[in-house]
Short mmCIF file of C-alpha atoms in Angstrom, two decimals:
data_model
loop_
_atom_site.label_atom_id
_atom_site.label_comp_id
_atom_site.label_asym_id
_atom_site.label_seq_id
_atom_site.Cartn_x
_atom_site.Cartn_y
_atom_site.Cartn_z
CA UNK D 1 -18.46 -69.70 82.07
CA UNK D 2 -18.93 -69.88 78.07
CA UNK D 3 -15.99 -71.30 76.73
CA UNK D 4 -14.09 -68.52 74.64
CA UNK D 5 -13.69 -68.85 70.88
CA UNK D 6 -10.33 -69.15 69.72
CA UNK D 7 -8.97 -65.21 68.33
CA UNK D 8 -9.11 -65.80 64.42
CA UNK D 9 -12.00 -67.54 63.27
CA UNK D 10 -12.09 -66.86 59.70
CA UNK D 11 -15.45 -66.61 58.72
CA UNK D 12 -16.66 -64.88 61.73
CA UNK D 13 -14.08 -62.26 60.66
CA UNK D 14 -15.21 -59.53 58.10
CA UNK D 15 -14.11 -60.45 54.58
CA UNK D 16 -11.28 -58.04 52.66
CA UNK D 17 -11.86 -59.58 49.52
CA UNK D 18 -14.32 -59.99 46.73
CA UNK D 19 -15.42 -61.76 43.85
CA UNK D 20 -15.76 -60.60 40.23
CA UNK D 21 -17.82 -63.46 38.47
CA UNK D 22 -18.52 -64.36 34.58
CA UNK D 23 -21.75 -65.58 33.98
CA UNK D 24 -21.20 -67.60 30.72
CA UNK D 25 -19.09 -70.21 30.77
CA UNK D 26 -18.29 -69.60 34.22
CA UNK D 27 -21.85 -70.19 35.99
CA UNK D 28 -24.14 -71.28 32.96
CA UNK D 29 -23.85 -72.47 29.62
CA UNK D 30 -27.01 -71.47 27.52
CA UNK D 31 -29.57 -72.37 29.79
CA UNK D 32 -27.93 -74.88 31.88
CA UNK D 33 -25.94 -74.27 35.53
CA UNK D 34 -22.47 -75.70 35.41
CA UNK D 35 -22.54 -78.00 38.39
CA UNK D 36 -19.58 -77.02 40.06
CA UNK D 37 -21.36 -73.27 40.24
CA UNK D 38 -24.18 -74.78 42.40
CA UNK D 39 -20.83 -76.31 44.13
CA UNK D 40 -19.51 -72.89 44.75
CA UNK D 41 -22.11 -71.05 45.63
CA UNK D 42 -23.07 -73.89 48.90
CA UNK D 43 -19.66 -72.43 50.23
CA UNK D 44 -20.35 -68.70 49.48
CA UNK D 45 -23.44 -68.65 51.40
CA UNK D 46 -24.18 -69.16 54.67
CA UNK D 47 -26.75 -70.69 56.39
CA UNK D 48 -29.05 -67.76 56.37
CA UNK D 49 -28.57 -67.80 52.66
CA UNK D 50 -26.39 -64.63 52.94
CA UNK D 51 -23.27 -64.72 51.29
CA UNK D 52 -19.96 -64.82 52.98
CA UNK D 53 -17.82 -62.27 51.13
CA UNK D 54 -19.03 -59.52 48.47
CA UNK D 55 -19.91 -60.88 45.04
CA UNK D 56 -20.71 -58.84 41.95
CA UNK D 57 -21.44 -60.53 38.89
CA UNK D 58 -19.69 -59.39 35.71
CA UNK D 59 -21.25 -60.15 32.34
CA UNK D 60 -20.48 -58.80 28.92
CA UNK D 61 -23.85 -59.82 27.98
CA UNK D 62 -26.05 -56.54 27.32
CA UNK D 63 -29.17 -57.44 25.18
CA UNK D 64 -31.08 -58.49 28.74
CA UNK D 65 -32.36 -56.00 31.72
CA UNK D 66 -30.15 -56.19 35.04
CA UNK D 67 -32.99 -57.01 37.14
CA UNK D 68 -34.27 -60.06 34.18
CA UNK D 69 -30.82 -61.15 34.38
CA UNK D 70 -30.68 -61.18 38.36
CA UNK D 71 -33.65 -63.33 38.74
CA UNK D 72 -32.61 -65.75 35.44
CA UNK D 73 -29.30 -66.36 38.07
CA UNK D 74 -31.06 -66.51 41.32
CA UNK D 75 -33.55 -69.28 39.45
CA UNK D 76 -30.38 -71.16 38.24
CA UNK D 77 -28.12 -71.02 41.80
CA UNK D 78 -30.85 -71.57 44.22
CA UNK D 79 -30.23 -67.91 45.80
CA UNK D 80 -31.47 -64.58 45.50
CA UNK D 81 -28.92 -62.68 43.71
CA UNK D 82 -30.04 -58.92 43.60
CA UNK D 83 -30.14 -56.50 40.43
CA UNK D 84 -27.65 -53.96 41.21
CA UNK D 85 -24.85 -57.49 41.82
CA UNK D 86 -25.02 -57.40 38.43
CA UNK D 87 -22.67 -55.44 35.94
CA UNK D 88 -23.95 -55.42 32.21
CA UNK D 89 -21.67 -54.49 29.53
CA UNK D 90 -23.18 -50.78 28.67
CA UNK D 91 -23.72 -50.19 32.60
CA UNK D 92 -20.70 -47.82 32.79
CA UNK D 93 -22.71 -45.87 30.13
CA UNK D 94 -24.65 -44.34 32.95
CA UNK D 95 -21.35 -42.15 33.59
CA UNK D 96 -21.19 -40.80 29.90
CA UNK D 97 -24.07 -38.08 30.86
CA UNK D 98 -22.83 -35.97 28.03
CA UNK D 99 -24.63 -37.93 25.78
CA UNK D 100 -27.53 -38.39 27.98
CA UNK D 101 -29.64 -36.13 26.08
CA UNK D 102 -28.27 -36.26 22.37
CA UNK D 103 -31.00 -37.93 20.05
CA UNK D 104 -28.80 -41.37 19.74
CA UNK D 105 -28.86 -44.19 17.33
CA UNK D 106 -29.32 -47.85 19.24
CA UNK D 107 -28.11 -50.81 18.22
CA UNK D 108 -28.86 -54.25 19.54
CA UNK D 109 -31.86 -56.55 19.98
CA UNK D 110 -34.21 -57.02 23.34
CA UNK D 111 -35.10 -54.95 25.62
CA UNK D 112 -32.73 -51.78 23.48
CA UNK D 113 -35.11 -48.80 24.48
CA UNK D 114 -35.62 -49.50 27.91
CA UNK D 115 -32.21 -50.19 28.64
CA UNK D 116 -30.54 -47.07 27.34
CA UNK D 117 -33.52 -45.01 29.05
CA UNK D 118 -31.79 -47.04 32.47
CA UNK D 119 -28.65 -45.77 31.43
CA UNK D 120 -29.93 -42.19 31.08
CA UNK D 121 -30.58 -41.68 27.25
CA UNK D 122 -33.66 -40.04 26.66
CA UNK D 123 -33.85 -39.57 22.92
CA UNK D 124 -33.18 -42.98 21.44
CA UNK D 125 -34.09 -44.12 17.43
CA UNK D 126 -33.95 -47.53 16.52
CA UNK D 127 -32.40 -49.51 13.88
CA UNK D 128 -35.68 -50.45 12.88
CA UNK D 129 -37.43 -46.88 13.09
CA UNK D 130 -34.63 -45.38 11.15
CA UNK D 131 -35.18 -48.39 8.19
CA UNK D 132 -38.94 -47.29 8.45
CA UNK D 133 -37.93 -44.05 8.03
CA UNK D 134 -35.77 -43.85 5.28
CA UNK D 135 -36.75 -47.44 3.41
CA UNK D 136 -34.78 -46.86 0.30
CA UNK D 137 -31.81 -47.38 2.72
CA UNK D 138 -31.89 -51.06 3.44
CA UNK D 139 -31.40 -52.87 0.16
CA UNK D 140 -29.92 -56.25 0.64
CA UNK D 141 -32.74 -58.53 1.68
CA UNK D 142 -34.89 -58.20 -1.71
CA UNK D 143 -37.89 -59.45 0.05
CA UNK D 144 -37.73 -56.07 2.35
CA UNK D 145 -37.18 -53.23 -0.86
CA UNK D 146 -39.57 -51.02 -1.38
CA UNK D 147 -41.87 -51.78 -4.29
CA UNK D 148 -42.69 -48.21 -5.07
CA UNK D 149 -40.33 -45.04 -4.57
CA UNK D 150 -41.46 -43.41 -1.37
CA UNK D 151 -41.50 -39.70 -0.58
CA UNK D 152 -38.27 -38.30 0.50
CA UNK D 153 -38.35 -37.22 4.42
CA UNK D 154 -37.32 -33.87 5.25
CA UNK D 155 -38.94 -33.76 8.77
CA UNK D 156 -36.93 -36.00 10.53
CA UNK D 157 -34.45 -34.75 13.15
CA UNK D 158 -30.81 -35.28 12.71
CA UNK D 159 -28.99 -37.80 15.01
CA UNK D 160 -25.91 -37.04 17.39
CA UNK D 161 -24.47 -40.50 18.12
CA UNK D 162 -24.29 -43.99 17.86
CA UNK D 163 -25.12 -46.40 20.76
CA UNK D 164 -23.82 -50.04 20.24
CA UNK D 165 -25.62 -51.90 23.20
CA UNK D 166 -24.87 -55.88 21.91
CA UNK D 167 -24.86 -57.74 18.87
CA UNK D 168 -27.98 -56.95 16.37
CA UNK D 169 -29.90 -59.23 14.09
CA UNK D 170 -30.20 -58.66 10.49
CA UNK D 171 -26.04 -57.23 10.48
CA UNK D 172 -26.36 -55.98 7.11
CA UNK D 173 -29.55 -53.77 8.18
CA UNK D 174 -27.05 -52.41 10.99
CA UNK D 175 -24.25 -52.22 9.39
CA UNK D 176 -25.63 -50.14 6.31
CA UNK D 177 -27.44 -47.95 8.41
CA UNK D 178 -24.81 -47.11 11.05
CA UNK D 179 -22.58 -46.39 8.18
CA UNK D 180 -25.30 -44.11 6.30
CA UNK D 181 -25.55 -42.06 10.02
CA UNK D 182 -22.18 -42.07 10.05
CA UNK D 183 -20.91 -40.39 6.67
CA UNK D 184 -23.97 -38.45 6.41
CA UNK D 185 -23.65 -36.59 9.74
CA UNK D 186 -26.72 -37.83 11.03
CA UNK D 187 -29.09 -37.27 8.43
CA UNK D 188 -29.85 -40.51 6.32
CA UNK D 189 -31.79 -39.43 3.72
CA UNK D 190 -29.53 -36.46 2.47
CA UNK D 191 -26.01 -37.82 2.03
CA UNK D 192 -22.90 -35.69 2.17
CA UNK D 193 -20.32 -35.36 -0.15
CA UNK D 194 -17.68 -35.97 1.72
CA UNK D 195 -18.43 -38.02 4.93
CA UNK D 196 -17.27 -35.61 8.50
CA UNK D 197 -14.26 -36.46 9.83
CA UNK D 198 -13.77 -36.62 13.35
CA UNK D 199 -17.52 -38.53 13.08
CA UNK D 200 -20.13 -38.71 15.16
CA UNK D 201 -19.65 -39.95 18.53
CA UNK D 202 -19.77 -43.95 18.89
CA UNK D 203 -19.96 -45.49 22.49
CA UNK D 204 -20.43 -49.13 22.56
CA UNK D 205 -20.35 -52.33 25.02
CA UNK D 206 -19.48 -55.67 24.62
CA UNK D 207 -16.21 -56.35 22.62
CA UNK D 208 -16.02 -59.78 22.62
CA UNK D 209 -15.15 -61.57 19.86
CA UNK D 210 -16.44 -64.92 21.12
CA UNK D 211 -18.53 -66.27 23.37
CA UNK D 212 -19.42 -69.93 25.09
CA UNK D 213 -23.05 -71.53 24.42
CA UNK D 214 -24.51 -75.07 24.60
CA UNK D 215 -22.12 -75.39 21.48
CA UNK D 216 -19.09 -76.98 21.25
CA UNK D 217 -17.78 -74.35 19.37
CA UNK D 218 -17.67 -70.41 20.30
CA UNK D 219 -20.12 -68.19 18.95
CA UNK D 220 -19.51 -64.77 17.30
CA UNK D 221 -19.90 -61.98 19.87
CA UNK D 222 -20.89 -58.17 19.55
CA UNK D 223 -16.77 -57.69 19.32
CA UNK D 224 -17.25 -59.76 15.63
CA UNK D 225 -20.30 -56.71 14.62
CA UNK D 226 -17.69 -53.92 15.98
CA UNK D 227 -15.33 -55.77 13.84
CA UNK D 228 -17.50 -55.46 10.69
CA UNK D 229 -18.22 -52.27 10.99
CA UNK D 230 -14.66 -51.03 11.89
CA UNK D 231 -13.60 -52.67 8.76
CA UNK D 232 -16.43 -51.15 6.40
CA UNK D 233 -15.27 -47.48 7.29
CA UNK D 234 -11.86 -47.82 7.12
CA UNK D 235 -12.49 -49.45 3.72
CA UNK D 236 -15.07 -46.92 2.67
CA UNK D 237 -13.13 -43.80 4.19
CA UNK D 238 -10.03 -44.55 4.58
CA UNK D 239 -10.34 -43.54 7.98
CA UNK D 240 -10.66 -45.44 11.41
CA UNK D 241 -13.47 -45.66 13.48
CA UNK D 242 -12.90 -44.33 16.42
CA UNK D 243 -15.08 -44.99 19.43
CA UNK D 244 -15.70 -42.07 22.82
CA UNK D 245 -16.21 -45.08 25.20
CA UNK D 246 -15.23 -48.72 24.35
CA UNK D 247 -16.73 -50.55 27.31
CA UNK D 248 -17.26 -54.39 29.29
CA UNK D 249 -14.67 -56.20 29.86
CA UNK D 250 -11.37 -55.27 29.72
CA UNK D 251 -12.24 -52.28 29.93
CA UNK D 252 -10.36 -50.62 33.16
CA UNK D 253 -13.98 -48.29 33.52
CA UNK D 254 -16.06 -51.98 33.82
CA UNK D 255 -13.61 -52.92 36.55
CA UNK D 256 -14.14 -49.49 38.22
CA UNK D 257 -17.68 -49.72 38.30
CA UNK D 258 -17.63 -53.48 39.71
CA UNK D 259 -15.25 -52.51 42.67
CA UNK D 260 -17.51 -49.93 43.74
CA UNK D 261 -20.53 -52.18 43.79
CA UNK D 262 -18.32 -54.48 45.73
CA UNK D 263 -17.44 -51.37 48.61
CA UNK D 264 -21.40 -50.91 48.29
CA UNK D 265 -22.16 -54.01 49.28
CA UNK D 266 -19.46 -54.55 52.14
CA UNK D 267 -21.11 -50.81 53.42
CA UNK D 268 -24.20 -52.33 53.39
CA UNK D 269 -23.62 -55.98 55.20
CA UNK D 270 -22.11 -53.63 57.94
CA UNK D 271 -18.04 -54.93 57.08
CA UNK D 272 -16.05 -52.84 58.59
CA UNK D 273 -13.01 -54.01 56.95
CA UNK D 274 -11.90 -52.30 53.43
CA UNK D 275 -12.26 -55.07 50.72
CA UNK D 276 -8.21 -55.11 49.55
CA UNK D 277 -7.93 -57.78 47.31
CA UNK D 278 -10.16 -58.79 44.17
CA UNK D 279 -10.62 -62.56 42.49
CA UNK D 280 -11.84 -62.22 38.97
CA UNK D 281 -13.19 -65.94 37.99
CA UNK D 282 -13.39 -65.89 33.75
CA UNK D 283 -13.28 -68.29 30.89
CA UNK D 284 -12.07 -65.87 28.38
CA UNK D 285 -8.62 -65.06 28.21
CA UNK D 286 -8.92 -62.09 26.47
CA UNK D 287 -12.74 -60.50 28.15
CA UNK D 288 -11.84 -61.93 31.77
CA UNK D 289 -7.89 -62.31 32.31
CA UNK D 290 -6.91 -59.77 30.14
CA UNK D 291 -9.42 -57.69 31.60
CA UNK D 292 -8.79 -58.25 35.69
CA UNK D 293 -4.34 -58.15 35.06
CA UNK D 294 -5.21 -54.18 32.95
CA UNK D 295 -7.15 -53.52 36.31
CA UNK D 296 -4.35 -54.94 38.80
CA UNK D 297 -1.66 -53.22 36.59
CA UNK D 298 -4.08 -49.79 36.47
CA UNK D 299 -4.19 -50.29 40.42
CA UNK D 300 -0.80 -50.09 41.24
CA UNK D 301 -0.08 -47.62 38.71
CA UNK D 302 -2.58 -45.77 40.95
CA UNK D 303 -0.72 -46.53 44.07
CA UNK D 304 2.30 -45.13 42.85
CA UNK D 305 1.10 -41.93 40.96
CA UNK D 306 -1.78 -41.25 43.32
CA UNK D 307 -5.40 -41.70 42.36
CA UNK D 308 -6.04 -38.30 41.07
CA UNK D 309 -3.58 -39.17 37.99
CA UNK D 310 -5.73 -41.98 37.11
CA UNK D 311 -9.61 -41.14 36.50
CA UNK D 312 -10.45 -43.43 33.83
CA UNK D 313 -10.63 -40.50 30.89
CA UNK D 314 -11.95 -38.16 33.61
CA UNK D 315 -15.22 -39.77 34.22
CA UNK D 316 -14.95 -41.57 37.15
CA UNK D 317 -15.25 -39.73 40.41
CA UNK D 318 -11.97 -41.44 41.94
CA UNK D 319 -12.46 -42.18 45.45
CA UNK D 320 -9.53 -43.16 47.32
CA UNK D 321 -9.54 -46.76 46.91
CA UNK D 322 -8.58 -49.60 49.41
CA UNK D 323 -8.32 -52.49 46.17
CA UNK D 324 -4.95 -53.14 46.16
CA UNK D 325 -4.53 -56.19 43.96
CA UNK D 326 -7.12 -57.83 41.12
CA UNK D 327 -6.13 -61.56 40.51
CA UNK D 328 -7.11 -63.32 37.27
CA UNK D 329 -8.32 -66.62 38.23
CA UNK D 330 -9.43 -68.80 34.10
CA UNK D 331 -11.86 -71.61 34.68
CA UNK D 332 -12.15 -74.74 31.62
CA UNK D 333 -15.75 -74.55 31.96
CA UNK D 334 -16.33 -72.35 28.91
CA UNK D 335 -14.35 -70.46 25.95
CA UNK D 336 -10.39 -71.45 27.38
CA UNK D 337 -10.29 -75.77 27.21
CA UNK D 338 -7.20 -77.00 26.84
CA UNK D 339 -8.73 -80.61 25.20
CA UNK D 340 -11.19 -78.81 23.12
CA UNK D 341 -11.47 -78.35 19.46
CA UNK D 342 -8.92 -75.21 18.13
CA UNK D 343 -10.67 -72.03 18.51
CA UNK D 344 -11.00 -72.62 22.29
CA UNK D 345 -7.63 -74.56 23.05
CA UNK D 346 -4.27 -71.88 24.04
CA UNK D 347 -2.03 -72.12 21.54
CA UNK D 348 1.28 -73.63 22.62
CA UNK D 349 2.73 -70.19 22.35
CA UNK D 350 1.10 -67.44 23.03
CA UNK D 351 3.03 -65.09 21.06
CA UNK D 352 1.56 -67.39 17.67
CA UNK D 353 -1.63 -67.55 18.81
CA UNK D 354 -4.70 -65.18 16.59
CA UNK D 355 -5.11 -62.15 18.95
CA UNK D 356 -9.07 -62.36 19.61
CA UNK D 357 -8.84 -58.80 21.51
CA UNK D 358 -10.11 -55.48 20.17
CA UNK D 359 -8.15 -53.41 18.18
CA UNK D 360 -8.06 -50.83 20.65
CA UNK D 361 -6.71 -53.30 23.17
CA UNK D 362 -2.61 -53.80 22.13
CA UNK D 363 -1.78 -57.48 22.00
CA UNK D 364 0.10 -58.17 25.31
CA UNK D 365 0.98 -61.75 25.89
CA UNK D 366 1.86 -61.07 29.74
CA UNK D 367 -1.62 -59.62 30.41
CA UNK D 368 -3.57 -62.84 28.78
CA UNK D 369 -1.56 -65.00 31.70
CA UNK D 370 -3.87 -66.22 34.21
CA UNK D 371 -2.84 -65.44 38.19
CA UNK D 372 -4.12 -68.90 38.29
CA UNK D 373 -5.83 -71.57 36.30
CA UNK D 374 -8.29 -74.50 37.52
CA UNK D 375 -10.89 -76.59 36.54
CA UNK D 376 -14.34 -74.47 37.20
CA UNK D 377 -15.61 -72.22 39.55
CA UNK D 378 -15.81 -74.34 42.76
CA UNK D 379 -12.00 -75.05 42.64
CA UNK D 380 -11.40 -71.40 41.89
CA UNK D 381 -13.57 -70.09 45.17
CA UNK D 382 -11.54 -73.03 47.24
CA UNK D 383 -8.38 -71.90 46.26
CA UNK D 384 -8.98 -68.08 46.97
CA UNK D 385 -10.65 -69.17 50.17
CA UNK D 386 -7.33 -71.28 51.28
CA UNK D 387 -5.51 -68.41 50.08
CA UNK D 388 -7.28 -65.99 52.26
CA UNK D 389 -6.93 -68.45 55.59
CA UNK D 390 -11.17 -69.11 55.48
CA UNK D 391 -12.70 -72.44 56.60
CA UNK D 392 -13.65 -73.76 53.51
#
């Protein structure tokens, strides 16, 4: 007879947990694959180049399409990662249909107008239309003024919103713009005299501050544009800019969205199990760990209140949910190194440390602790896999 296999083998076993990965600094840096990522991903997958537990990839990048992003990753790690594993900042957007068909102003560079049209917007105006449009409005660059006093336009259609999918280029072009929609209600070329207060709605993605590239040193993220432009209209107004969605990581809706993709997936590879647990692998403390402990902390807030209580500002369609923990595990690989130059280094306290979050986000020196900290993403998917009991 066939011998019998001993009662727990752990990767026969369905899988109750899941990963939540960064891209940047996590998996890649630029254009180059961390090493320890290719590492990771020979224990993920199998030998039918399935992989072992649910993984959703979690990137605050947004100027990129999911499914361009899904094959730039399955180029780099050697296996097919498929478009809807990946979570771009602005895809929670596609649950703020109240906005779906207001004529919106987008912000951002790449692929802007398909991506909102993905998201649902169907009336969209550019940065760059709006500038064609109304060219008296962009002044700074005097190579770009107009030369001659153009006719002023009366036939174009007001707009209802801002849409802030990533970081522009040309910020002054943006930034003036945004402001002129802004305090002019949506129509440029008249002007107010007193800007409307509540504004227009703003939703926008991506708040980092900084981000890791082939640099040594962090670049400035879409979170340093929302900065600008925060500080222009309180200046100007006197007012605050307030935003109707503020999404990506940390947002709790971000998190939301990923741990449904994550029960999507475990549906799909037939898992019977619920996926309980969640391992968030990040290299920014305050995107990625700050990010996955709000989530934990929002989860057993849920637990104890019961899930109705807790629809993220009453757009998500709260299922009951099995995730009963979110742990925050910070790779060196990227934007936290303890030997690198300042800006990326913790400070030896965190309570002295510059808080890099958005101002929406209160400073919280417990919530930018790491469950645990390692050296890159291979020892991170070792130690959840020990954790969890799984042959490694």
């Amino acid at each position: 007879s066939s011998p019998t296999l001993p009662a727990c083998v752990p990767s026969l076993s369905p899988p109750t947990f899941g990963f939540l990965l960064d891209i940047d600094g996590v998996l890649v840096r630029g254009h180059r694959v961390i090493p320890a990522a290719l590492e990771a991903f020979r224990r993920l997958v199998n030998a039918h180049g399935q992989l072992r537990v649910p993984v959703v990839f979690v990137t605050n990048a947004g100027n990129i399409l999911q499914h361009s992003k899904a094959q730039e990753l399955s180029a780099l790690l050697g296996f097919k990662v498929e478009p809807d594993q990946v979570i771009l900042s602005h895809s929670p957007m596609k649950l703020f249909s109240q906005y779906h068909n207001k004529r919106m102003l987008v912000s951002g560079q790449g692929p802007l107008v398909e991506n909102a049209r993905i998201l649902g917007f169907e009336n969209v105006v550019t940065v760059d239309e709006l500038r064609m449009a109304f060219p008296v409005l962009d002044m700074v660059d005097l190579q770009r003024r107009p030369k001659t006093t153009p006719l002023p336009r009366n036939d174009f259609p007001a707009i209802e919103g801002v849409l802030l999918l990533g970081e522009p280029v040309r910020w002054e072009t943006s930034l003036q713009l945004i402001m002129d929609v802004l305090l002019s209600n949506g129509n440029p070329g008249t002007g107010l005299a007193t800007a409307p207060y509540p504004h227009l709605p703003v939703l926008a993605s991506n708040m980092d501050l900084l981000w890791m590239a082939e640099a040594k040193m962090p670049r400035f993220g879409h979170g340093t544009f929302l900065l600008c432009l925060e500080t222009i209209y309180q200046k100007v107004t006197g007012k605050e800019l307030r935003y109707e969605g503020l999404m990506g990581k940390p947002s709790v809706l971000t998190y939301q969205y990923a741990e449904d993709l994550i029960r999507q997936q475990a549906e799909r590879r037939g898992w019977a199990a619920p996926i309980q647990k969640l391992y968030a692998i990040g290299d920014n403390p305050m995107s990625d760990v700050y990010g996955a402990n709000l989530f934990h902390k929002y989860l057993q807030m849920a637990r104890h209140d019961g899930a109705e209580a807790r629809g993220a500002s009453g757009l998500w369609k709260q299922r009951p949910s099995a995730t009963q923990s979110c742990a925050s595990i910070l790779v060196c690989t990227g934007v936290y190194n303890p030997k690198g130059p300042e800006p990326t280094r913790p400070a030896q306290d965190a309570e002295e440390a510059p808080f890099h979050g958005h101002r929406d986000f209160s400073f919280s020196p417990g919530l930018m602790e790491a469950s645990h900290i390692v050296n890159d993403v291979n020892e991170a998917v070792q130690l959840v896999f020990h954790k969890e009991g799984w042959a490694l």
